[in-house]
Coordinates of C-alpha atoms and ligand atoms in Angstrom, one line a residue:
X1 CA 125.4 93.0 106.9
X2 CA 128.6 91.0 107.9
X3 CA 129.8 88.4 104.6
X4 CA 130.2 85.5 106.1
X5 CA 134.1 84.2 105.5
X6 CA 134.3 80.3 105.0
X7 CA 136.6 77.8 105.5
X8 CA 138.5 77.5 102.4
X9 CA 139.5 74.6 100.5
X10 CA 143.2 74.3 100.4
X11 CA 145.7 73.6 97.5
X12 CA 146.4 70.5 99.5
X13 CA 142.9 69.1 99.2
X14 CA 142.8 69.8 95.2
X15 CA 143.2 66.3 94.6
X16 CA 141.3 64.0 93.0
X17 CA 142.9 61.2 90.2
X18 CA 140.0 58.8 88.2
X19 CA 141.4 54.8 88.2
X20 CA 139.9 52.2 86.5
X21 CA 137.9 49.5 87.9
X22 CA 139.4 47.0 86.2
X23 CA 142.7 47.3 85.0
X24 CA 143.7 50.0 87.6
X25 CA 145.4 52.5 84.9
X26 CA 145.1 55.8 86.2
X27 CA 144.3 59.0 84.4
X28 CA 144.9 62.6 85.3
X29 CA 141.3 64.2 87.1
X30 CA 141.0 66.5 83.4
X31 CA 140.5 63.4 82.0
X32 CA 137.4 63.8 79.1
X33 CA 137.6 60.1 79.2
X34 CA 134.3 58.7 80.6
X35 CA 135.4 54.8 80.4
X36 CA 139.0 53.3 80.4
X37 CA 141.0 54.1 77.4
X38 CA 143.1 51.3 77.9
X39 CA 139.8 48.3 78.4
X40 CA 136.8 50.0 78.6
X41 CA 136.7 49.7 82.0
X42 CA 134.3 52.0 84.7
X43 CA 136.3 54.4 85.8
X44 CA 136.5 56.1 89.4
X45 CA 137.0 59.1 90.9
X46 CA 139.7 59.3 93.9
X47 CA 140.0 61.9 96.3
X48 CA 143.6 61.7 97.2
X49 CA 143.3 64.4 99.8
X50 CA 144.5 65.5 103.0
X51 CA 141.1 66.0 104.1
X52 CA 140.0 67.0 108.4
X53 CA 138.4 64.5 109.5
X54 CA 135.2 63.5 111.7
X55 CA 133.9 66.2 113.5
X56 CA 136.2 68.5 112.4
X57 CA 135.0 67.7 108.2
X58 CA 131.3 67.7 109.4
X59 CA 131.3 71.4 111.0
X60 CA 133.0 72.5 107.8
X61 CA 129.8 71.2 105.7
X62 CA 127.4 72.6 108.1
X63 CA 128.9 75.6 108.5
X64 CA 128.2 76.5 104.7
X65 CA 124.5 75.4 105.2
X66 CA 124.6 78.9 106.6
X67 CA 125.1 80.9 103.8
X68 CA 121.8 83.0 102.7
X69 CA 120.5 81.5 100.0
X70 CA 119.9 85.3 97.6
X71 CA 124.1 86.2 98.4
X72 CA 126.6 83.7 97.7
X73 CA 127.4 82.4 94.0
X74 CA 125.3 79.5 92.6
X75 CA 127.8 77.1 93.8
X76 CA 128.1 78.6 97.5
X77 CA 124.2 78.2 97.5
X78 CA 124.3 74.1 95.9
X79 CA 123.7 71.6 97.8
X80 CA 126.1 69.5 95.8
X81 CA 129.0 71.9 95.7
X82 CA 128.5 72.2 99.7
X83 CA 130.3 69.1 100.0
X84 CA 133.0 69.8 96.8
X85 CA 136.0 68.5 98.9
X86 CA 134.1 64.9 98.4
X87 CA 133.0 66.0 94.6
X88 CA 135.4 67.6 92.2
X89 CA 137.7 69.6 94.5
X90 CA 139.9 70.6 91.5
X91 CA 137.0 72.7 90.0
X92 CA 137.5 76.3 90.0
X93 CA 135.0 78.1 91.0
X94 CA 134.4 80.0 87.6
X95 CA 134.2 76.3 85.8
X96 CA 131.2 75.3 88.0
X97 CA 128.2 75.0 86.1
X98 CA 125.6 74.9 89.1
X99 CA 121.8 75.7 88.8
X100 CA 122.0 75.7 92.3
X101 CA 120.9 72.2 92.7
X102 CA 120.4 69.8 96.1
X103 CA 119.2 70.9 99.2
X104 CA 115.8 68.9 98.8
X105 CA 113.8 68.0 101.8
X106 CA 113.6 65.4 104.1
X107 CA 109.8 64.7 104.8
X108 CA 108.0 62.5 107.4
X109 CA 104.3 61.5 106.5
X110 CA 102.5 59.2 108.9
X111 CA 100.2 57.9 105.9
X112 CA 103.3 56.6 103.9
X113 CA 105.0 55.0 107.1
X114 CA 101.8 53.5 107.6
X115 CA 102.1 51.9 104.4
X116 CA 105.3 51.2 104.8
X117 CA 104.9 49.3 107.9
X118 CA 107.5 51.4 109.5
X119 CA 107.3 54.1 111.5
X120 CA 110.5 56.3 111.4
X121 CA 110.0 56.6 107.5
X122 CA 111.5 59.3 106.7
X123 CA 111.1 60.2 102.7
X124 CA 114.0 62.4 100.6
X125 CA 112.5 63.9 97.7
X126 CA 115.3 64.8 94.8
X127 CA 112.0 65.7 93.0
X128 CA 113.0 68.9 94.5
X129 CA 115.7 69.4 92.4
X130 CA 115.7 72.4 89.4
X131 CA 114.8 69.5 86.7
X132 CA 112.9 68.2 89.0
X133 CA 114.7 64.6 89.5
X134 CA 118.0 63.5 91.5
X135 CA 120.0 63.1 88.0
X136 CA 120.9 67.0 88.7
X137 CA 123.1 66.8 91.3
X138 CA 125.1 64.5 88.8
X139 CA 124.6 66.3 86.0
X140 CA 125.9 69.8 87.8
X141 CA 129.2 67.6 87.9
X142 CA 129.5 66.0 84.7
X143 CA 128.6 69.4 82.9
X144 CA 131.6 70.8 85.1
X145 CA 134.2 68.8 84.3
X146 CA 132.6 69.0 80.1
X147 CA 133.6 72.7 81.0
X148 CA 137.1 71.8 82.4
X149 CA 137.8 69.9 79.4
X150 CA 136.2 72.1 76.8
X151 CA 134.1 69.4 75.2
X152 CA 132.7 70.3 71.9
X153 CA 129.1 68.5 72.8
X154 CA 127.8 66.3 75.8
X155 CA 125.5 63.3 74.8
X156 CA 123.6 60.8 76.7
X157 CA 121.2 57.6 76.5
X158 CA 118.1 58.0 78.3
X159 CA 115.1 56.9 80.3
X160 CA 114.1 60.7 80.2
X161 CA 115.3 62.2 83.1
X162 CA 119.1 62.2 82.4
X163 CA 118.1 63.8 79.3
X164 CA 116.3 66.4 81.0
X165 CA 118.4 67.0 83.3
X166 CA 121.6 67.2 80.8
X167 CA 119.8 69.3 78.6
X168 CA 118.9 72.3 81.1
X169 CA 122.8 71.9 82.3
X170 CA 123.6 72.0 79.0
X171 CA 121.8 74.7 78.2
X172 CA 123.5 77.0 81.0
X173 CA 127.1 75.3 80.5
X174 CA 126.5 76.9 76.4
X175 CA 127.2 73.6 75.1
X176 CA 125.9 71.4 72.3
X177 CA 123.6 68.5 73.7
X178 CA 122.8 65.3 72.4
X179 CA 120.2 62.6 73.9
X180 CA 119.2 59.2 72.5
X181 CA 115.9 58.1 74.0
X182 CA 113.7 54.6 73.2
X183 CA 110.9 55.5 71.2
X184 CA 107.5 55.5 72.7
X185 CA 108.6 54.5 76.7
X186 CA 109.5 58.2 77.5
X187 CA 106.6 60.2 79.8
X188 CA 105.3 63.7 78.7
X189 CA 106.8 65.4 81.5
X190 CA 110.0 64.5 80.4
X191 CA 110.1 64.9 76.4
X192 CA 108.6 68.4 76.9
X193 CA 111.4 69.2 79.1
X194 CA 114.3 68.1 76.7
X195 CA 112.8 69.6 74.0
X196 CA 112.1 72.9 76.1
X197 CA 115.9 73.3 76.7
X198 CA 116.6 72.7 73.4
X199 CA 119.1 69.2 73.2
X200 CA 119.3 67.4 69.9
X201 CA 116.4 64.6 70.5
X202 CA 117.1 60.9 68.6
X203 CA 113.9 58.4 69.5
X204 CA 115.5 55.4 69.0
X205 CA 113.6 52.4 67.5
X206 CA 114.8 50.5 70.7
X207 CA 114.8 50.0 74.2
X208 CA 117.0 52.1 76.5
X209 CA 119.7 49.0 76.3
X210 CA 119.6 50.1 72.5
X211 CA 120.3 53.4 73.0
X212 CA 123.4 53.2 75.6
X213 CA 125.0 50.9 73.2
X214 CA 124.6 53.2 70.5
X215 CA 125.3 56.5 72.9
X216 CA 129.0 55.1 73.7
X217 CA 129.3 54.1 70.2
X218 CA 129.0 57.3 68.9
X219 CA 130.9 59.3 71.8
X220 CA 133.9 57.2 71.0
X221 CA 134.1 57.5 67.2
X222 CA 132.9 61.4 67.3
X223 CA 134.6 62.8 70.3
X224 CA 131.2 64.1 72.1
X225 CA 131.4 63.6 75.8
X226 CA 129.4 61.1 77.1
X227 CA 127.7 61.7 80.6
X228 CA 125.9 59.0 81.7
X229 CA 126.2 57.7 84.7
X230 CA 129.4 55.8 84.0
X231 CA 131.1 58.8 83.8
X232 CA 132.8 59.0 87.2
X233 CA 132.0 62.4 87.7
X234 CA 128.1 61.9 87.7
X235 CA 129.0 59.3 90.1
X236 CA 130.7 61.9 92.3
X237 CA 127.8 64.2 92.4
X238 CA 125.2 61.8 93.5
X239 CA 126.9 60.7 96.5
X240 CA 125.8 64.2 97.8
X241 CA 122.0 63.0 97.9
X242 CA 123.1 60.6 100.7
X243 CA 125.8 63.1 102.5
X244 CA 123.1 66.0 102.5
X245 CA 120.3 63.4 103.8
X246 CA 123.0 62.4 106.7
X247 CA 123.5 66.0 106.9
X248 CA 120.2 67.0 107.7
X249 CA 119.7 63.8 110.2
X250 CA 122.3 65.4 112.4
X251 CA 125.0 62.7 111.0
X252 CA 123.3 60.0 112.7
X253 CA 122.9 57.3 110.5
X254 CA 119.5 55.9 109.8
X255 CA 119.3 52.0 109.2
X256 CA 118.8 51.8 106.1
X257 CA 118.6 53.6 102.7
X258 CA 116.1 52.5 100.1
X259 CA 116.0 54.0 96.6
X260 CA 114.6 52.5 93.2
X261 CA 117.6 50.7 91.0
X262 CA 117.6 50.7 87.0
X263 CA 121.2 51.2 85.6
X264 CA 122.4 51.2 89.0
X265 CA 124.3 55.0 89.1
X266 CA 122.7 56.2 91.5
X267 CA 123.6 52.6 93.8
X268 CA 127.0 53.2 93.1
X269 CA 127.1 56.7 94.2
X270 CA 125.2 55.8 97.4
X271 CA 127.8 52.9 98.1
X272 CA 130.8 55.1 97.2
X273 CA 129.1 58.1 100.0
X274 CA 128.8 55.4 102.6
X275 CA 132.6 54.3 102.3
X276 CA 133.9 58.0 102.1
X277 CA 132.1 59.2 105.0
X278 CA 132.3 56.1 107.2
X279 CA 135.9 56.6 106.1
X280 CA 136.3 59.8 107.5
X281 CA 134.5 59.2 110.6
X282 CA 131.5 61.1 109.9
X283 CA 129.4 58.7 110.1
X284 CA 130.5 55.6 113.1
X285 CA 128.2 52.9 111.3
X286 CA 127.1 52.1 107.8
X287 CA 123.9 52.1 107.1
X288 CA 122.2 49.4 104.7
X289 CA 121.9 50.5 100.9
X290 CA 117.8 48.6 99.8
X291 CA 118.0 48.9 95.9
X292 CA 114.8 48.0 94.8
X293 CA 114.3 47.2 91.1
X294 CA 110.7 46.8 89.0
X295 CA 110.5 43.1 89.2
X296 CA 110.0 42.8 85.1
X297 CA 113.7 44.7 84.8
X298 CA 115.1 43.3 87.6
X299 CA 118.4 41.6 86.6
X300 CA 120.5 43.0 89.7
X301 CA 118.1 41.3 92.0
X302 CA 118.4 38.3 90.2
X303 CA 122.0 38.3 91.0
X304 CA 122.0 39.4 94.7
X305 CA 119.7 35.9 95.1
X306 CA 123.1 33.7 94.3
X307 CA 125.2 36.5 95.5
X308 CA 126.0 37.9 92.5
X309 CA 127.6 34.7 90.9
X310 CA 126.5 35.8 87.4
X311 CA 126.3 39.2 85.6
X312 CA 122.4 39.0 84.7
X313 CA 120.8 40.4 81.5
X314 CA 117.2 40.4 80.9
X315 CA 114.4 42.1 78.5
X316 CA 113.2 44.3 80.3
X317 CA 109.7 45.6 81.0
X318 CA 107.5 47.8 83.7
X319 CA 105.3 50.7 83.5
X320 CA 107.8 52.2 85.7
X321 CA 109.6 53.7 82.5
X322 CA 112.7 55.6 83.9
X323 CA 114.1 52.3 85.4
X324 CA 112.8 50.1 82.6
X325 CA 116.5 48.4 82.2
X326 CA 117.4 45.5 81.8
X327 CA 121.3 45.6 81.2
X328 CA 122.8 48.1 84.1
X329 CA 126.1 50.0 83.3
X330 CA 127.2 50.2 86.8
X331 CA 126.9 46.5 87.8
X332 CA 130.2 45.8 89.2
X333 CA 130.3 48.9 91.3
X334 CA 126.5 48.6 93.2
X335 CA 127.6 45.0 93.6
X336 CA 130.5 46.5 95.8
X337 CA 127.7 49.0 97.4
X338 CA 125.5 46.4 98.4
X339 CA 128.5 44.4 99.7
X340 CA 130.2 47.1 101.9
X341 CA 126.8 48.5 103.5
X342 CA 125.9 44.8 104.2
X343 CA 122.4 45.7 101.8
X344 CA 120.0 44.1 100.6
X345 CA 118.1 44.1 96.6
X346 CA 114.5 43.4 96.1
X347 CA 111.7 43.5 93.1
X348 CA 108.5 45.0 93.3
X349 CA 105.7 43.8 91.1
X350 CA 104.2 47.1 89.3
X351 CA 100.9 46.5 91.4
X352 CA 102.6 47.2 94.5
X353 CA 105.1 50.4 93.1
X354 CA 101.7 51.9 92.0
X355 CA 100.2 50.7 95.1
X356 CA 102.6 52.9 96.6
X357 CA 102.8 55.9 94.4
X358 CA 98.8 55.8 94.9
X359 CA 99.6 56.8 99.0
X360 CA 102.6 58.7 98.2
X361 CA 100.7 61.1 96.2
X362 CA 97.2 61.5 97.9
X363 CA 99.2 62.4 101.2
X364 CA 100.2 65.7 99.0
X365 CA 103.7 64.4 98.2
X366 CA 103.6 62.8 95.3
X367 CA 106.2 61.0 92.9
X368 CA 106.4 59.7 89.7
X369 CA 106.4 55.7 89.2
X370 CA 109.6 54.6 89.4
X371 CA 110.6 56.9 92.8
X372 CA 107.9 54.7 94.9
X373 CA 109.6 51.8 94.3
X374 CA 111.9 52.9 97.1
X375 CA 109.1 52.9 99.3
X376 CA 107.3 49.6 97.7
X377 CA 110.3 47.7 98.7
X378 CA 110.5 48.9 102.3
X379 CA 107.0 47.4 102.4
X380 CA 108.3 44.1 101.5
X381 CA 111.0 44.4 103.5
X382 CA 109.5 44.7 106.2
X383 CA 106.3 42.8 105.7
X384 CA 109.3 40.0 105.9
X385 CA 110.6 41.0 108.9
X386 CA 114.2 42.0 107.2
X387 CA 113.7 46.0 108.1
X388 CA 112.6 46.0 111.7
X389 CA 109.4 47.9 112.5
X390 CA 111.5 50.5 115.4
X391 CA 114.5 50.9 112.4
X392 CA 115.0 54.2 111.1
X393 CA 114.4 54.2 107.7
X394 CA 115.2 56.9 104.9
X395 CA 113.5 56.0 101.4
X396 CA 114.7 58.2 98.4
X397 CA 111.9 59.7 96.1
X398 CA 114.1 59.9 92.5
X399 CA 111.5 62.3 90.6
X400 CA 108.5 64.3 90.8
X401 CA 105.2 63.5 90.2
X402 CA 104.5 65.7 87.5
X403 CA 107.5 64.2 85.4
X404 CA 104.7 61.5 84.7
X405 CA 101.2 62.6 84.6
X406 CA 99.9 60.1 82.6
X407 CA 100.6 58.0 85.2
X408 CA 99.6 60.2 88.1
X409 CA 95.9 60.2 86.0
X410 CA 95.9 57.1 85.7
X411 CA 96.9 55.9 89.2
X412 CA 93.8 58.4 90.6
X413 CA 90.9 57.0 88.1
X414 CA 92.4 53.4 89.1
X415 CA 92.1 54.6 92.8
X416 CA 88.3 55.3 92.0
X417 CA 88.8 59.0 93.1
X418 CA 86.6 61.7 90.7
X419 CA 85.4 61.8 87.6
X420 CA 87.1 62.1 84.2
X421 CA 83.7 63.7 82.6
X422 CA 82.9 67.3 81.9
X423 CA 80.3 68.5 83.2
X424 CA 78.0 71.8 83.1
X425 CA 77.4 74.2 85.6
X426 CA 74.1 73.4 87.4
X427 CA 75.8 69.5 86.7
X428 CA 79.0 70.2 88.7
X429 CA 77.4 71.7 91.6
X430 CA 75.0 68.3 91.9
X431 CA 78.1 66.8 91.6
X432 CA 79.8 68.6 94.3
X433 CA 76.8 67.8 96.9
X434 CA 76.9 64.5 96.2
X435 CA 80.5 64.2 96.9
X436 CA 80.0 66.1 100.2
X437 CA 77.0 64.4 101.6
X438 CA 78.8 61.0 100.3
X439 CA 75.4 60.0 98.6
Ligands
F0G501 N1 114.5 56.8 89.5 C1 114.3 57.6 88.4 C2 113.2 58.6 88.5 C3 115.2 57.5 87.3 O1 115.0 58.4 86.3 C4 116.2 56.6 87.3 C5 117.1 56.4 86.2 C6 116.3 55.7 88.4 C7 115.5 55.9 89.5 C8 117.4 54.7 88.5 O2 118.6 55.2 88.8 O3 119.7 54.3 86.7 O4 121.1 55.2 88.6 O5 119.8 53.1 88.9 N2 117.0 57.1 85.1 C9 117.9 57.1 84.0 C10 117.6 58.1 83.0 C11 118.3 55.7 83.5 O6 118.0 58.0 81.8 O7 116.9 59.1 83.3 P1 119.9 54.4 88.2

């Protein structure tokens, strides 16, 4: 069989420099700095590349989509590395600690758009992904560049999935990994997992708030490389969840993107993909970013009601654990995302994400609580006439269902579907007629 020969990336587009937000230093792209030496500041990744543009960038990505999935190397085969001229274009390709990773599908189900109240829902489920939630597309990058920089050990604070998803990288990248999670507000799924790949577990008497404080704390006084998602590089790799949804929508931009908002990473990302490909003409219009936040954590949509006059802080609380924050990192920057794409932030009570989750999962989908959000808040949306009924409307599912099952048993005996007894033989089979013949 023929190998297929790609377009390579040239020395001219091995560029990339990390700036700070706030004071604007600027630090070399082997930086193992994951906030601003100099203030403290977010920092952020620039591609300062000579990059094709429009048409011309976009055939290059799609052209790799054609690479058979059992031949080419892990990173030939991600769905994150596909677009690594927009990630860490620097990275050799012997420093790339990929899974493979991405690639996740992009679903229609009538039921959910019924729910929804629109009717081009589509849904993308990072769910999909090898740890089974979207924080692995960042992961594959941050995990990179702790490879680049030789860092002794990676550590993290944690809602459950970074830490999952940080210890399997971990785990392949052969280094040390440390997670601190709150004690008692992680799901099953999720412990088992970080155990499973063997990271150093600390269940902090404290909320996740706690542990981020505590996480930076110790990363600066014991030189362990901290990748959450203020370290640019995560940022860089979940921009690819909105390039590869674009991607597979022929690069026509829906209306509007919708995905569930806790420390406000993953908004970041989304607004950073929208500039860079609107930038680039690969995309001629922006679509508008919906973060949608558990109304008991929902500081950031405090602040988009008085247009972000205030930095907010609450306490926070929801059954929707993995965004059950109520201080987000990445403020400054989703405030810039929700700006540029024109967007929009909502709350969801827990009734409706659950609501939601309920539909999402009996139409064979399934997510875990806080992914439905997205989908919760599209409801609102356009129950208020703000999303139109014709717009095209992608809504990002964060995590799979099985991350949570508590909650997915839970949800089902709430929703008054079968039985939670054990029964005998001759017992199920009455059981079974019954159900059949509905009496
Ligand atoms: N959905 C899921 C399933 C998550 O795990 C998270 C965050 C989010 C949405 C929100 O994304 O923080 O970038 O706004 N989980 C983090 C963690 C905090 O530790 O796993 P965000």
């Amino acid at each position: 069989m023929p190998v297929q020969t790609l377009t390579p990336i040239t020395a001219a587009e091995q560029m990339s420099i990390v700036r700070c937000a706030s004071c604007h230093a600027t630090l070399d792209d082997r930086t193992a700095r994951a906030t601003c030496p100099n203030c403290g500041g977010l920092l952020a990744v620039e591609h300062t590349l000579a990059l094709p543009r429009g048409d011309t960038l976009r055939a290059r990505f799609d052209e790799r989509l054609g690479i058979e999935s059992y031949r080419g190397s892990a990173a030939e085969r991600s769905g994150v590395w596909r677009f690594r001229e927009l990630v860490l274009p620097g990275a050799r390709d012997e420093e790339i600690v990929s899974h493979p990773e991405g690639n996740t599908p992009l679903v229609t189900r009538e039921a959910v758009a019924g729910f929804a109240g629109v009717r081009d829902l589509w849904l993308k489920h990072e769910g999909h992904n090898p740890s089974a939630s979207f924080k692995d597309r960042g992961m594959t990058a941050a995990l990179t560049q702790a490879k680049r920089i030789g860092a002794v050990a990676v550590a993290c604070a944690s809602t459950g999935n970074t830490s999952a998803s940080l210890a399997a990288y971990a785990a392949q990248a052969g280094i040390p990994a440390f997670v601190l999670v709150p004690e008692g507000r992680v799901s099953t799924g999720k412990l088992a997992q970080t155990l499973a790949y063997g990271a150093h577990m600390i269940r902090l008497l404290g909320d996740f708030d706690d542990c981020l404080e505590l996480a930076r704390e110790a990363s600066e006084r014991l030189g362990v490389y901290l990748v959450n998602s203020l370290n640019p590089f995560r940022v860089e790799g979940q921009k690819t969840i909105v390039l590869e949804l674009l991607q597979q929508l022929g690069w026509e931009a829906p209306d509007w993107i919708a995905l569930p908002a806790g420390n406000l990473g993953n908004t970041a990302a989304f607004g950073k993909a929208l500039r860079e490909a609107h930038g680039l003409g690969m995309i001629d219009r922006v679509p508008r970013l919906l973060a949608v936040q558990a109304a008991g954590a929902a500081p950031f949509a405090a602040g988009f009601s008085d247009d972000f006059a205030t930095r907010r802080r609450v306490r926070a609380e929801t059954a929707a654990t993995a965004i059950r924050i109520g201080d987000p990192a990445s403020w400054d920057r989703a405030v810039d995302a929700i700006r540029f794409s024109n967007g929009y932030v909502a709350a969801v009570s827990d009734a409706e994400i659950f609501a939601a989750k309920r539909v999402i999962d009996s139409c064979g989908v399934g997510c875990e609580p806080a992914s439905a959000a997205s989908v919760a808040g599209v409801r609102v949306l356009a129950e208020r006439g703000i999303i139109g009924a014709g717009e095209r409307v992608v809504a990002v599912l964060t995590g799979h269902l099985l991350k949570d099952p508590d909650a997915a048993l839970a949800a089902r005996v709430a929703g008054g579907l079968g039985s939670e007894e054990s029964l005998t033989r001759d017992e199920a089979l009455a059981h079974l007629g019954r159900v059949l013949t509905g009496s």
